[in-house]
XYZ file of C-alpha atoms in Angstrom:
759
model
C -0.013 0.088 -0.136
C 1.087 3.743 -0.719
C -0.779 6.217 1.633
C -1.760 9.368 -0.463
C 0.064 12.576 0.635
C -2.974 14.244 0.811
C -6.574 13.930 1.545
C -8.758 13.760 -2.331
C -11.598 16.097 -2.202
C -13.524 15.252 -5.111
C -15.739 18.679 -6.423
C -19.763 17.300 -6.062
C -21.489 19.920 -8.387
C -24.757 21.550 -7.133
C -26.184 22.048 -10.837
C -25.898 20.034 -14.010
C -25.525 21.835 -17.495
C -28.447 20.835 -19.719
C -28.243 18.800 -22.638
C -29.701 21.344 -24.773
C -26.887 24.463 -23.298
C -24.161 21.225 -23.994
C -25.034 20.729 -27.554
C -25.941 24.320 -28.422
C -21.863 24.592 -26.964
C -20.746 21.412 -28.557
C -19.342 20.603 -25.001
C -17.630 17.145 -24.870
C -18.019 15.343 -22.027
C -14.960 15.823 -19.969
C -15.246 19.990 -20.464
C -18.676 19.488 -19.280
C -17.963 17.777 -16.190
C -14.894 20.206 -15.632
C -17.425 23.340 -15.852
C -19.884 21.979 -13.745
C -17.111 21.166 -11.120
C -16.310 24.827 -11.328
C -19.675 25.758 -10.987
C -20.220 27.454 -14.478
C -23.500 25.883 -15.442
C -25.425 28.383 -17.433
C -25.135 29.038 -20.868
C -24.130 32.906 -20.575
C -21.260 32.148 -18.251
C -19.968 29.477 -20.529
C -19.825 31.262 -23.465
C -18.434 34.257 -22.191
C -15.478 31.955 -21.179
C -14.803 29.975 -23.996
C -15.220 32.865 -26.391
C -13.110 35.027 -24.095
C -16.225 38.269 -23.628
C -14.773 41.325 -22.379
C -15.306 41.952 -18.732
C -14.218 45.652 -18.414
C -15.200 48.063 -15.593
C -15.391 51.975 -16.078
C -11.820 53.292 -13.983
C -13.923 56.316 -12.945
C -15.550 54.084 -10.633
C -12.427 53.170 -8.506
C -11.948 54.951 -5.486
C -10.581 58.706 -5.605
C -9.861 58.219 -9.660
C -11.334 61.772 -10.463
C -9.276 63.563 -8.061
C -5.669 61.206 -8.766
C -6.141 62.417 -12.096
C -6.794 66.016 -11.720
C -3.581 66.263 -9.374
C -1.457 64.339 -11.854
C -2.366 66.703 -14.664
C -1.922 69.658 -12.202
C 1.542 68.636 -11.636
C 1.981 68.152 -15.416
C 0.958 71.330 -16.335
C 2.925 73.571 -13.137
C 5.997 71.004 -14.152
C 6.488 69.754 -10.839
C 8.341 66.752 -9.972
C 6.638 63.628 -9.531
C 8.039 60.313 -8.282
C 6.343 56.795 -9.263
C 7.192 54.638 -5.527
C 7.012 50.758 -6.445
C 7.817 47.953 -5.165
C 10.654 45.013 -5.596
C 8.142 42.079 -6.812
C 7.229 41.367 -10.250
C 3.972 43.249 -9.886
C 5.424 45.976 -8.328
C 8.116 46.559 -11.429
C 5.539 45.970 -13.547
C 3.221 49.156 -12.206
C 6.329 50.611 -11.734
C 6.972 50.395 -15.615
C 3.304 51.228 -16.172
C 2.914 54.126 -14.798
C 6.419 56.130 -15.376
C 5.742 55.473 -19.293
C 2.442 56.390 -18.608
C 3.741 60.326 -17.283
C 6.191 60.218 -19.785
C 4.115 60.119 -22.470
C 2.656 63.074 -20.902
C 5.406 64.964 -21.057
C 5.745 64.917 -16.788
C 8.585 65.230 -15.095
C 8.870 62.200 -13.245
C 11.396 59.873 -11.723
C 10.762 56.308 -10.146
C 11.959 54.658 -6.885
C 11.901 50.767 -5.614
C 12.608 50.423 -1.770
C 15.597 47.710 -0.996
C 13.942 44.859 0.732
C 16.998 43.985 2.732
C 17.734 47.889 3.869
C 14.144 49.608 3.543
C 11.775 46.871 3.579
C 8.183 46.760 1.983
C 6.155 49.823 1.672
C 6.307 53.261 2.108
C 10.260 54.321 3.901
C 10.359 57.479 5.478
C 13.941 58.115 4.936
C 13.073 58.041 1.170
C 10.246 60.096 1.218
C 12.542 62.909 3.335
C 14.962 62.409 0.482
C 11.880 62.814 -2.120
C 10.725 65.945 -0.163
C 14.614 67.372 -0.136
C 14.963 66.633 -4.012
C 11.698 69.094 -4.347
C 9.653 66.233 -5.557
C 5.674 67.747 -5.361
C 3.837 64.625 -5.512
C 4.608 60.641 -4.601
C 2.425 57.967 -6.229
C 3.057 54.687 -4.680
C 2.490 51.893 -7.002
C 1.626 47.887 -5.803
C 1.789 49.836 -1.867
C 0.945 52.420 0.289
C -2.203 51.779 1.793
C -0.475 50.414 5.208
C 2.298 53.663 5.125
C 0.209 55.704 7.262
C 3.281 57.367 9.150
C 5.281 57.796 6.261
C 2.464 59.477 4.254
C 1.256 61.573 7.107
C 5.214 62.649 7.580
C 5.874 63.580 4.155
C 1.990 65.555 3.500
C 2.743 67.281 6.490
C 5.738 68.628 4.468
C 3.742 69.692 1.860
C 4.151 66.688 -0.576
C 1.061 65.175 -1.699
C 0.656 61.379 -1.994
C -1.710 59.419 -4.476
C -1.557 55.982 -3.485
C -2.508 53.173 -5.967
C -2.838 49.701 -4.393
C -4.830 46.594 -3.902
C -3.641 45.062 -0.752
C -5.614 44.417 2.314
C -7.055 47.891 3.767
C -6.571 47.970 7.577
C -9.269 49.145 10.321
C -7.788 52.637 8.927
C -6.485 54.482 5.781
C -3.422 56.796 5.807
C -4.725 60.451 5.236
C -3.103 60.774 1.575
C -4.158 62.875 -0.895
C -5.828 60.458 -3.130
C -6.416 56.544 -2.515
C -6.985 54.543 -5.722
C -7.950 51.291 -4.463
C -10.347 48.802 -5.641
C -11.590 47.662 -2.477
C -11.618 51.248 -1.071
C -15.321 50.839 1.673
C -16.378 54.375 0.322
C -16.908 53.426 -3.269
C -18.239 50.378 -5.391
C -15.812 49.061 -7.914
C -17.035 46.087 -9.308
C -14.350 43.645 -9.110
C -12.260 43.794 -6.004
C -9.269 41.748 -6.904
C -6.923 43.560 -9.094
C -2.920 43.348 -8.750
C -1.068 46.181 -8.732
C -0.076 46.360 -12.410
C -4.211 46.513 -12.709
C -4.914 49.394 -10.694
C -1.939 51.352 -12.398
C -3.073 50.283 -15.876
C -6.696 51.644 -14.348
C -5.303 54.881 -13.717
C -3.249 54.931 -17.207
C -6.827 54.624 -18.913
C -7.939 57.754 -17.169
C -4.921 59.983 -18.201
C -4.011 58.194 -21.603
C -6.522 58.831 -24.405
C -5.289 55.306 -25.718
C -2.539 53.603 -23.560
C 0.253 51.606 -25.510
C -0.974 47.989 -26.187
C 2.061 46.082 -24.343
C 0.959 47.715 -21.207
C -1.692 44.986 -21.360
C 1.490 42.510 -21.198
C 2.812 44.272 -18.225
C -0.491 43.979 -16.415
C -0.802 40.269 -17.517
C 2.504 39.246 -15.688
C 1.747 40.952 -12.778
C -1.627 39.467 -12.532
C -0.362 36.088 -12.678
C 3.227 36.532 -10.847
C 1.253 37.837 -7.862
C -1.791 34.993 -7.575
C -4.432 37.243 -7.389
C -7.976 36.084 -8.658
C -8.248 34.873 -12.483
C -11.501 35.852 -13.103
C -13.939 38.594 -13.781
C -11.943 41.818 -14.987
C -8.488 40.394 -14.239
C -9.311 37.305 -16.900
C -9.998 39.458 -19.807
C -7.126 41.474 -18.715
C -4.660 38.474 -18.868
C -6.326 37.217 -21.840
C -5.809 40.416 -23.492
C -2.089 40.825 -22.195
C -1.754 37.033 -23.356
C -2.368 38.279 -26.869
C -0.195 41.051 -26.958
C 2.760 39.220 -25.557
C 2.299 36.648 -28.692
C 1.703 39.297 -31.483
C 3.729 42.445 -30.004
C 6.077 41.244 -27.509
C 8.221 44.379 -26.343
C 11.703 44.011 -26.360
C 12.193 43.656 -22.565
C 10.197 40.596 -22.627
C 11.833 39.062 -25.687
C 15.195 39.569 -23.936
C 14.080 37.483 -20.800
C 12.736 34.425 -23.032
C 16.000 34.482 -24.714
C 17.995 34.404 -22.168
C 15.712 31.664 -20.672
C 15.807 29.570 -23.835
C 12.114 29.670 -24.794
C 10.670 30.072 -27.829
C 7.541 28.699 -27.871
C 3.897 30.315 -27.229
C 3.634 32.318 -23.971
C 1.050 31.447 -21.844
C 0.172 31.558 -17.930
C 2.688 29.040 -17.872
C 5.496 30.675 -19.319
C 4.637 33.904 -17.161
C 4.322 32.062 -13.777
C 7.756 29.699 -14.511
C 9.878 31.910 -16.605
C 8.934 35.565 -16.464
C 7.899 36.063 -13.296
C 10.325 34.324 -11.030
C 13.355 35.910 -12.841
C 11.770 39.652 -12.636
C 11.405 38.416 -8.900
C 14.750 37.123 -8.766
C 16.868 40.496 -8.760
C 14.427 42.061 -5.962
C 14.925 38.842 -3.825
C 18.834 39.233 -4.045
C 19.821 42.688 -4.383
C 18.149 46.085 -5.787
C 15.170 45.519 -7.991
C 15.666 48.849 -9.766
C 17.712 46.304 -12.294
C 14.331 44.597 -13.155
C 12.426 47.791 -13.587
C 15.078 49.335 -16.098
C 14.556 45.857 -18.316
C 10.942 46.178 -18.407
C 11.649 50.113 -19.413
C 14.409 49.107 -21.801
C 13.092 50.517 -25.529
C 15.758 48.704 -28.233
C 16.779 45.373 -28.347
C 20.223 45.695 -27.428
C 19.542 47.382 -23.953
C 17.209 44.949 -23.277
C 19.372 42.306 -23.990
C 22.105 43.647 -21.705
C 19.996 44.133 -18.562
C 18.213 40.426 -19.066
C 21.331 38.937 -19.215
C 22.263 40.395 -15.784
C 19.116 39.404 -14.913
C 19.586 35.961 -15.646
C 22.403 35.490 -13.451
C 20.198 36.829 -10.671
C 17.830 34.470 -11.586
C 20.608 31.457 -11.764
C 21.986 32.864 -8.160
C 18.764 32.629 -6.601
C 18.367 29.099 -7.501
C 21.676 27.938 -6.437
C 20.723 29.714 -3.112
C 17.368 28.268 -2.758
C 18.785 24.662 -3.476
C 21.600 25.484 -0.669
C 19.284 26.529 1.706
C 16.531 24.484 1.063
C 18.519 21.785 1.559
C 19.619 22.575 5.240
C 16.288 23.660 5.999
C 14.439 20.429 5.198
C 17.416 18.514 6.872
C 16.198 20.811 10.386
C 12.847 20.352 9.618
C 12.853 16.870 9.296
C 14.492 16.622 12.821
C 11.360 18.672 14.101
C 9.073 16.653 12.473
C 10.780 13.382 14.235
C 10.523 15.274 17.549
C 6.532 15.737 16.877
C 6.637 19.456 16.083
C 3.440 20.680 14.368
C 4.578 24.291 13.701
C 8.355 24.764 12.180
C 10.058 27.483 13.142
C 13.447 26.978 11.180
C 16.323 29.584 12.366
C 19.607 29.168 11.537
C 22.854 32.343 10.551
C 23.524 33.380 7.025
C 20.597 31.923 5.346
C 19.590 34.761 2.657
C 16.502 36.597 3.543
C 15.217 37.191 0.155
C 14.883 34.068 -0.673
C 13.135 32.689 2.901
C 9.499 32.724 1.135
C 10.480 29.900 -1.551
C 11.997 27.602 0.751
C 9.313 27.937 3.253
C 6.844 26.799 0.344
C 9.271 23.698 -0.337
C 9.022 22.826 3.437
C 5.470 23.216 3.901
C 4.971 21.329 0.288
C 7.325 18.647 1.720
C 5.473 18.063 5.419
C 2.102 19.901 5.094
C 3.169 21.998 8.237
C 2.718 25.891 8.861
C 6.562 26.954 8.852
C 8.673 29.871 9.497
C 12.191 30.199 8.293
C 14.513 33.037 9.536
C 17.498 34.073 9.184
C 19.308 34.914 12.429
C 21.473 38.257 12.254
C 23.661 38.407 15.328
C 25.098 41.920 14.248
C 21.788 43.550 13.983
C 20.053 41.479 16.986
C 17.186 40.443 15.217
C 16.134 37.568 13.711
C 13.802 37.877 9.962
C 11.994 35.669 7.278
C 8.986 34.684 5.927
C 6.449 32.200 6.972
C 3.857 30.081 4.704
C 0.924 28.093 6.225
C -1.741 25.479 5.166
C -5.356 25.881 4.071
C -6.498 24.841 7.843
C -4.145 27.718 9.659
C -4.176 31.510 9.383
C -0.561 32.451 9.544
C -1.965 36.036 10.154
C -4.096 34.816 13.051
C -1.722 32.212 14.501
C 1.489 35.016 14.507
C -0.701 37.748 15.704
C -1.591 35.613 18.605
C 2.110 35.659 19.798
C 2.673 39.581 18.465
C 4.649 40.227 22.008
C 7.334 37.996 20.536
C 7.493 39.730 17.274
C 8.514 43.003 16.489
C 6.900 43.257 13.305
C 4.780 41.247 11.100
C 2.684 41.851 8.277
C 0.738 38.913 5.879
C -2.428 37.196 5.405
C -3.845 33.632 5.683
C -1.503 31.696 3.800
C 2.197 33.762 4.190
C 3.779 36.732 6.221
C 6.815 38.401 6.762
C 8.268 38.273 10.227
C 10.994 40.370 12.311
C 11.727 39.326 15.992
C 14.333 39.381 19.205
C 17.013 36.387 18.816
C 16.172 35.845 22.196
C 12.528 34.829 21.389
C 12.750 32.529 18.898
C 12.715 29.138 21.273
C 9.490 30.925 23.304
C 8.028 31.666 19.773
C 8.592 27.854 18.552
C 6.920 26.570 21.674
C 4.009 28.861 21.827
C 3.390 28.067 18.111
C 3.677 24.437 18.814
C 1.061 24.633 21.911
C -1.264 26.823 19.941
C -1.080 24.101 16.552
C -2.013 21.393 19.667
C -4.828 23.196 20.553
C -6.169 23.673 16.975
C -5.693 20.323 16.236
C -8.120 19.288 19.053
C -11.173 20.591 16.827
C -9.604 21.465 13.412
C -8.504 18.465 11.143
C -4.884 19.133 9.852
C -4.754 16.885 7.633
C -3.540 18.171 4.120
C -6.254 18.286 1.291
C -6.341 18.308 -2.834
C -9.712 19.656 -4.249
C -10.108 17.081 -7.398
C -12.387 18.377 -10.190
C -13.365 15.243 -12.179
C -12.867 11.858 -12.051
C -11.849 10.299 -14.924
C -10.948 6.724 -16.910
C -7.947 5.890 -18.996
C -9.941 6.295 -22.589
C -10.564 9.916 -21.506
C -7.205 10.975 -21.896
C -6.495 11.787 -25.292
C -5.092 14.878 -27.343
C -8.560 15.832 -28.588
C -9.821 16.205 -24.878
C -6.962 17.972 -23.706
C -6.740 20.287 -26.431
C -10.679 20.868 -25.752
C -9.280 21.263 -21.864
C -6.902 24.188 -23.130
C -9.955 26.168 -24.501
C -10.968 27.010 -20.987
C -7.302 28.538 -20.603
C -5.648 30.749 -18.753
C -5.797 28.709 -15.848
C -5.020 30.531 -12.559
C -6.122 31.433 -8.680
C -10.308 30.633 -8.768
C -10.040 29.000 -11.837
C -7.144 26.173 -11.789
C -6.176 23.788 -14.200
C -8.773 20.914 -13.490
C -7.282 18.411 -11.364
C -8.189 14.604 -12.171
C -8.247 11.587 -10.474
C -7.424 8.290 -12.146
C -8.239 5.167 -10.315
C -6.722 1.366 -10.722
C -4.613 2.342 -13.611
C -1.367 -0.312 -13.814
C 2.107 0.749 -13.562
C 3.967 -0.745 -16.754
C 7.427 1.296 -16.094
C 8.744 3.220 -13.192
C 11.902 4.769 -12.989
C 13.602 8.252 -11.483
C 14.514 10.915 -14.045
C 16.643 13.889 -14.160
C 19.450 15.040 -11.633
C 19.840 12.361 -8.845
C 16.809 10.911 -10.211
C 14.767 12.825 -8.075
C 11.572 12.742 -10.332
C 9.306 10.195 -11.015
C 8.324 8.752 -14.611
C 5.677 6.058 -15.487
C 4.128 4.156 -18.054
C 0.807 3.294 -17.219
C -2.202 1.285 -18.361
C -3.143 0.001 -21.977
C -2.378 3.143 -23.754
C 0.794 3.138 -22.489
C 0.322 7.075 -20.998
C 3.295 8.751 -19.961
C 3.426 10.165 -16.519
C 5.758 12.728 -14.178
C 5.476 12.992 -10.519
C 7.879 15.989 -9.853
C 10.685 15.227 -6.872
C 9.080 11.926 -5.923
C 11.657 9.930 -7.671
C 12.147 7.726 -4.257
C 8.778 6.227 -5.259
C 10.699 3.982 -7.594
C 11.288 1.651 -4.802
C 7.982 1.023 -3.840
C 6.131 0.549 -7.400
C 5.911 -3.103 -8.920
C 5.112 -3.748 -12.615
C 1.415 -4.052 -12.960
C 0.603 -2.532 -9.774
C -2.570 -0.648 -9.753
C -2.420 2.892 -8.431
C -5.112 5.821 -8.271
C -3.634 9.300 -8.901
C -4.712 12.698 -9.074
C -3.073 15.543 -11.442
C -3.179 17.883 -14.709
C -3.490 16.751 -18.538
C -0.934 18.141 -21.156
C -0.076 17.559 -24.151
C 4.218 16.205 -24.597
C 5.736 17.262 -27.998
C 8.783 15.069 -28.877
C 10.292 15.435 -32.676
C 6.962 16.724 -33.713
C 4.918 14.006 -31.821
C 2.249 14.453 -29.683
C 1.279 12.288 -26.903
C -1.129 12.521 -23.610
C 1.067 12.951 -20.307
C -0.349 12.948 -16.838
C 1.089 15.103 -14.441
C 0.882 13.860 -11.319
C 0.074 15.402 -7.664
C -0.528 12.528 -5.320
C -1.070 8.672 -6.022
C -1.883 6.284 -3.810
C -2.262 2.412 -4.196
C -4.511 0.381 -1.572
C -3.110 -2.777 -3.155
C -0.995 -5.100 -1.219
C 2.449 -4.103 -2.807
C 5.189 -7.297 -3.379
C 8.541 -5.568 -4.955
C 11.029 -7.271 -6.101
C 14.409 -6.220 -5.224
C 16.220 -9.258 -5.603
C 18.891 -7.676 -8.316
C 21.727 -6.581 -6.337
C 21.500 -3.247 -8.164
C 18.565 -2.529 -6.446
C 19.603 -3.252 -2.463
C 21.574 0.035 -1.540
C 18.167 1.377 -0.204
C 17.530 -0.887 2.204
C 20.694 -0.817 3.736
C 19.768 1.890 6.375
C 17.927 0.938 9.412
C 14.865 2.604 8.872
C 12.419 2.269 12.280
C 9.225 2.150 10.631
C 10.331 -0.717 8.430
C 10.597 -4.514 9.901
C 13.737 -6.562 8.296
C 13.377 -10.363 8.310
C 16.709 -11.874 8.359
C 18.461 -15.434 8.547
C 19.245 -17.079 11.932
C 22.394 -16.734 11.401
C 22.487 -13.188 10.770
C 22.679 -10.491 13.423
C 19.587 -8.124 14.782
C 20.550 -4.259 14.210
C 17.394 -2.864 15.893
C 14.365 -4.220 17.794
C 12.800 -3.881 14.521
C 14.899 -6.809 13.113
C 13.058 -10.565 13.212
C 14.408 -13.651 12.494
C 12.351 -15.725 10.399
C 9.518 -17.215 11.899
C 9.686 -14.821 15.235
C 6.134 -13.606 16.251
C 5.862 -9.841 15.381
C 3.434 -8.354 17.342
C 3.916 -4.621 16.347
C 2.594 -3.527 13.027
C 4.837 -2.296 9.924
C 3.642 -0.815 6.793
C 6.517 -2.289 5.176
C 8.361 -5.627 5.461
C 11.752 -5.926 4.074
C 12.573 -9.957 3.226
C 16.354 -9.257 3.612
C 18.094 -12.405 3.583
C 16.917 -15.783 2.183
C 15.251 -17.826 4.583
C 16.399 -21.748 5.619
C 12.929 -23.120 4.512
C 9.951 -22.386 2.907
C 8.146 -22.817 6.115
C 10.286 -20.150 7.598
C 8.593 -17.589 5.254
C 5.331 -19.219 5.940
C 5.350 -18.794 9.309
C 6.314 -15.326 9.090
C 3.586 -14.327 6.575
C 0.973 -16.098 8.902
C 1.669 -13.278 11.565
C 1.778 -10.412 10.063
C -0.711 -7.519 8.769
C 1.325 -6.382 5.743
C 1.007 -3.726 2.924
C 4.257 -3.620 1.287
C 6.870 -6.540 1.038
C 10.488 -5.961 -0.835
C 11.782 -9.396 -1.632
C 15.530 -8.388 -1.273
C 16.669 -11.941 -0.155
C 20.493 -11.659 0.293
C 22.453 -14.787 0.139
C 26.147 -15.740 -0.155
C 25.967 -18.265 -3.464
C 23.184 -19.970 -4.627
C 23.469 -23.934 -5.194
C 20.056 -23.970 -7.312
C 21.834 -24.754 -10.280
C 24.428 -27.081 -8.850
C 21.644 -29.560 -7.963
C 21.981 -32.806 -5.426
C 24.376 -35.132 -6.371
C 22.898 -38.682 -8.040
C 22.840 -41.305 -6.156
C 25.574 -43.077 -8.250
C 27.608 -40.323 -7.019
C 27.473 -40.791 -3.735
C 27.899 -44.486 -4.066
C 31.288 -44.109 -6.537
C 32.444 -41.614 -4.310
C 32.182 -44.176 -1.214
C 33.703 -46.760 -2.929
C 36.720 -44.705 -4.231
C 37.265 -43.896 -0.421
C 37.348 -47.369 0.756
C 39.700 -48.766 -1.547
C 42.305 -46.889 0.309
C 42.972 -47.050 3.967
C 42.955 -43.238 4.308
C 42.509 -40.380 2.104
C 44.499 -37.273 2.350
C 41.847 -34.173 1.351
C 44.781 -31.639 0.899
C 46.485 -33.942 -0.930
C 44.439 -36.491 -2.970
C 40.850 -34.295 -2.949
C 41.174 -32.618 -6.551
C 42.097 -36.228 -7.909
C 39.046 -37.484 -6.153
C 36.516 -34.643 -7.957
C 37.782 -35.263 -11.109
C 37.233 -39.014 -10.801
C 33.951 -38.286 -9.546
C 33.557 -35.240 -12.422
C 32.296 -32.853 -9.815
C 33.037 -29.470 -8.264
C 35.334 -29.149 -5.013
C 32.147 -28.033 -3.239
C 29.742 -30.902 -4.108
C 32.804 -33.149 -3.008
C 32.401 -31.045 0.539
C 28.849 -31.937 0.355
C 29.043 -35.573 0.011
C 31.306 -35.874 2.909
C 29.482 -33.820 5.039
C 26.557 -36.416 4.640
C 28.907 -39.236 4.880
C 30.227 -38.008 8.585
C 26.382 -36.981 9.307
C 25.351 -40.571 8.575
C 28.982 -41.927 10.282
C 29.824 -43.566 6.959
C 33.455 -41.959 7.790
C 35.554 -40.507 10.093
C 37.479 -37.048 9.551
C 40.540 -36.950 11.296
C 42.302 -33.488 10.383
C 41.763 -33.610 6.608
C 42.552 -37.852 6.778
C 39.274 -39.258 5.817
C 38.953 -43.096 6.801
C 36.156 -45.512 6.609
C 34.091 -46.016 9.460
C 34.117 -49.879 10.145
C 31.568 -50.173 12.902
C 29.020 -48.102 10.895
C 25.282 -49.151 10.405
C 23.003 -48.873 6.780
C 21.477 -45.769 6.686
C 19.662 -44.536 3.498
C 21.280 -40.999 2.306
C 18.086 -39.407 2.203
C 18.025 -39.699 5.997
C 21.184 -37.428 6.327
C 20.155 -33.690 7.850
C 22.511 -32.121 5.417
C 20.853 -33.677 2.615
C 17.805 -32.598 3.537
C 18.493 -29.327 4.507
C 20.288 -29.167 0.813
C 16.770 -30.265 -0.620
C 15.119 -27.447 1.542
C 17.800 -24.678 0.062
C 17.158 -25.837 -3.571
C 13.203 -25.820 -2.814
C 13.848 -22.151 -1.418
C 16.056 -21.103 -3.945
C 13.766 -22.409 -6.860
C 10.640 -20.442 -5.106
C 12.201 -17.476 -3.672
C 15.076 -16.371 -6.122
C 14.101 -18.402 -9.907
C 10.332 -18.647 -10.147
C 8.535 -15.953 -12.225
C 7.775 -12.669 -10.500
C 4.254 -12.714 -10.956
C 3.854 -16.457 -9.732
C 6.058 -15.613 -6.788
C 3.497 -12.420 -6.092
C 0.863 -14.921 -6.317
C 2.135 -17.780 -3.822
C 2.931 -15.121 -0.845
C -0.691 -13.349 -1.623
C -2.079 -16.812 -0.943
C -0.446 -17.616 1.946
C -1.412 -14.400 3.456
C -5.118 -14.882 2.524
C -4.844 -18.775 4.224
C -3.463 -17.119 7.154
């Protein structure tokens, strides 16, 4: 049995699409089920989705829009200095680019500034605002930040500098005293869609400032929207669809240069942004000053863009290396805490780069399904600073807020947060967070869960169906790529792929369906051929040398069946050399028990184990039968170590026994060291077989062995060769080898299963 990592929650649609609607819109069965799962069952909604019907809202409906536009136009008319104050992530730099280029097109005297993540932190910074005042800036416009900058905004406004806040983040109990606040969630205005990203808000402002904003702005909005993981519904969906069109038809130099550095030349879609463009724009701000990313987006020529993109790519590669190193260290620390029963992982070490700790925290959460806070300990500054990521059942904001007395500063939401705290409070906070989780577990199930849209069969997985599913793109937050469940599909082949074989590749079912399970190469050990599994995941089309084939991207898998896995090949044994305490090892009675989880064949095993490794070859079939009668087992690994095999040597013929005895009897004594090889040649047998025959004779007292000198025992009585314990032992060993080492594996599995059933 392989246990799934997640509990799979299969959506049960409340309403179905009528046959009439399905027929009118030519919906295939699989698309119909997906739409029903996502709650889209009426004809207008489905038509809007399939045909890309545009959903746009009047930008003048957004809070303080008219007031903001009038103040900006006044600054332009009077040639006042304007500062666009941005943020260091992908949404921040796209927002900055949109607004700066808008103001430049209007002839404004405009500059821009992006705070440093490490020295200034997120949002309005008092020193930066004071510098703006000293440089005679008359108007500051924040993009993708500002709604929480109460003190800094009040300070600079008191100095006579007006501040226009354009933001999309959660609004607190009060709002800053800014000249204007352009925000889709403003409680005093009723903008129809609340979930624009920072770039989306900046674009709505640009729509009111320009008669016709440049098309490439939509490409930037699409990047900001997808990279910031905001809801991909309503107006955002329209903006992303339009933006992807622009990026494919009229890609700006900056994005072309990024993709060129990444070696990507295919169609640009939401995955291109999510996995290639967004991470590279984010990488700069994670490691250094994000101004480089903004400069790249503002590049007007291919030469300038290529030069800057090369630098961005350098930061991205460095970011990957740093993440890999810290992730390896963090996972080791996390494993130790998990072994000690931790329910909330707080990992704190010196020299962990603060800029990537959010990524690392996400990897830890993905591995252990536990809320995680990762901190860099800065002894020189006397504080620890880092990022937290949560699971669906735990509000990170709530749990950290409950321990606010131990934390200097934190901000975030349900799933993520940033934290700064005194070093001396780390252990107290760790204990407090674990106590909080223990109490929560009394009333709330903390099991990790995955939502599944549709159960499908292997026959549903076709190129045509996958192409139909792709009509529903783009996928993203609140409209995710459909997750499918596939049950009882046989594994035909399993192997590890990639560096260090970290990833799992399967060939499954009658159609030879290819499947990939990232970061789960270790499961190769647990997957036998023709082993039925259940799995959940997404579908995609794999293209290789012009040939297209369906591919299942696994997100989780399980097997409810008993697994008997063949590890008799020496090349596979290494994975079981470790002394895993959650595994029972069955060993030969001549071997040494290395722990409490080691048992001799035939021992009564009272503790339950999920996995049983038959490490050594048993002495008899009965021993393995006795073991199988005592266990409740889900996985059996047949390793069956042994020094040498005798199966192919077989048993000497009776005639050979007689010839050997006669040869010994013709002489008064036989010196084995001197005459042994001659005797082997006479009998036409190997020396190992001669040793066995002599053992049988000694056991039956036909001969005497006096330090290698063999003499006939004149007092012996007639006995059957077959009565020797050594003869019977060899027969038994041959039977054991025949059954356990050389029998067809399918037959061997069936025999083991029958023994388990008959117990």
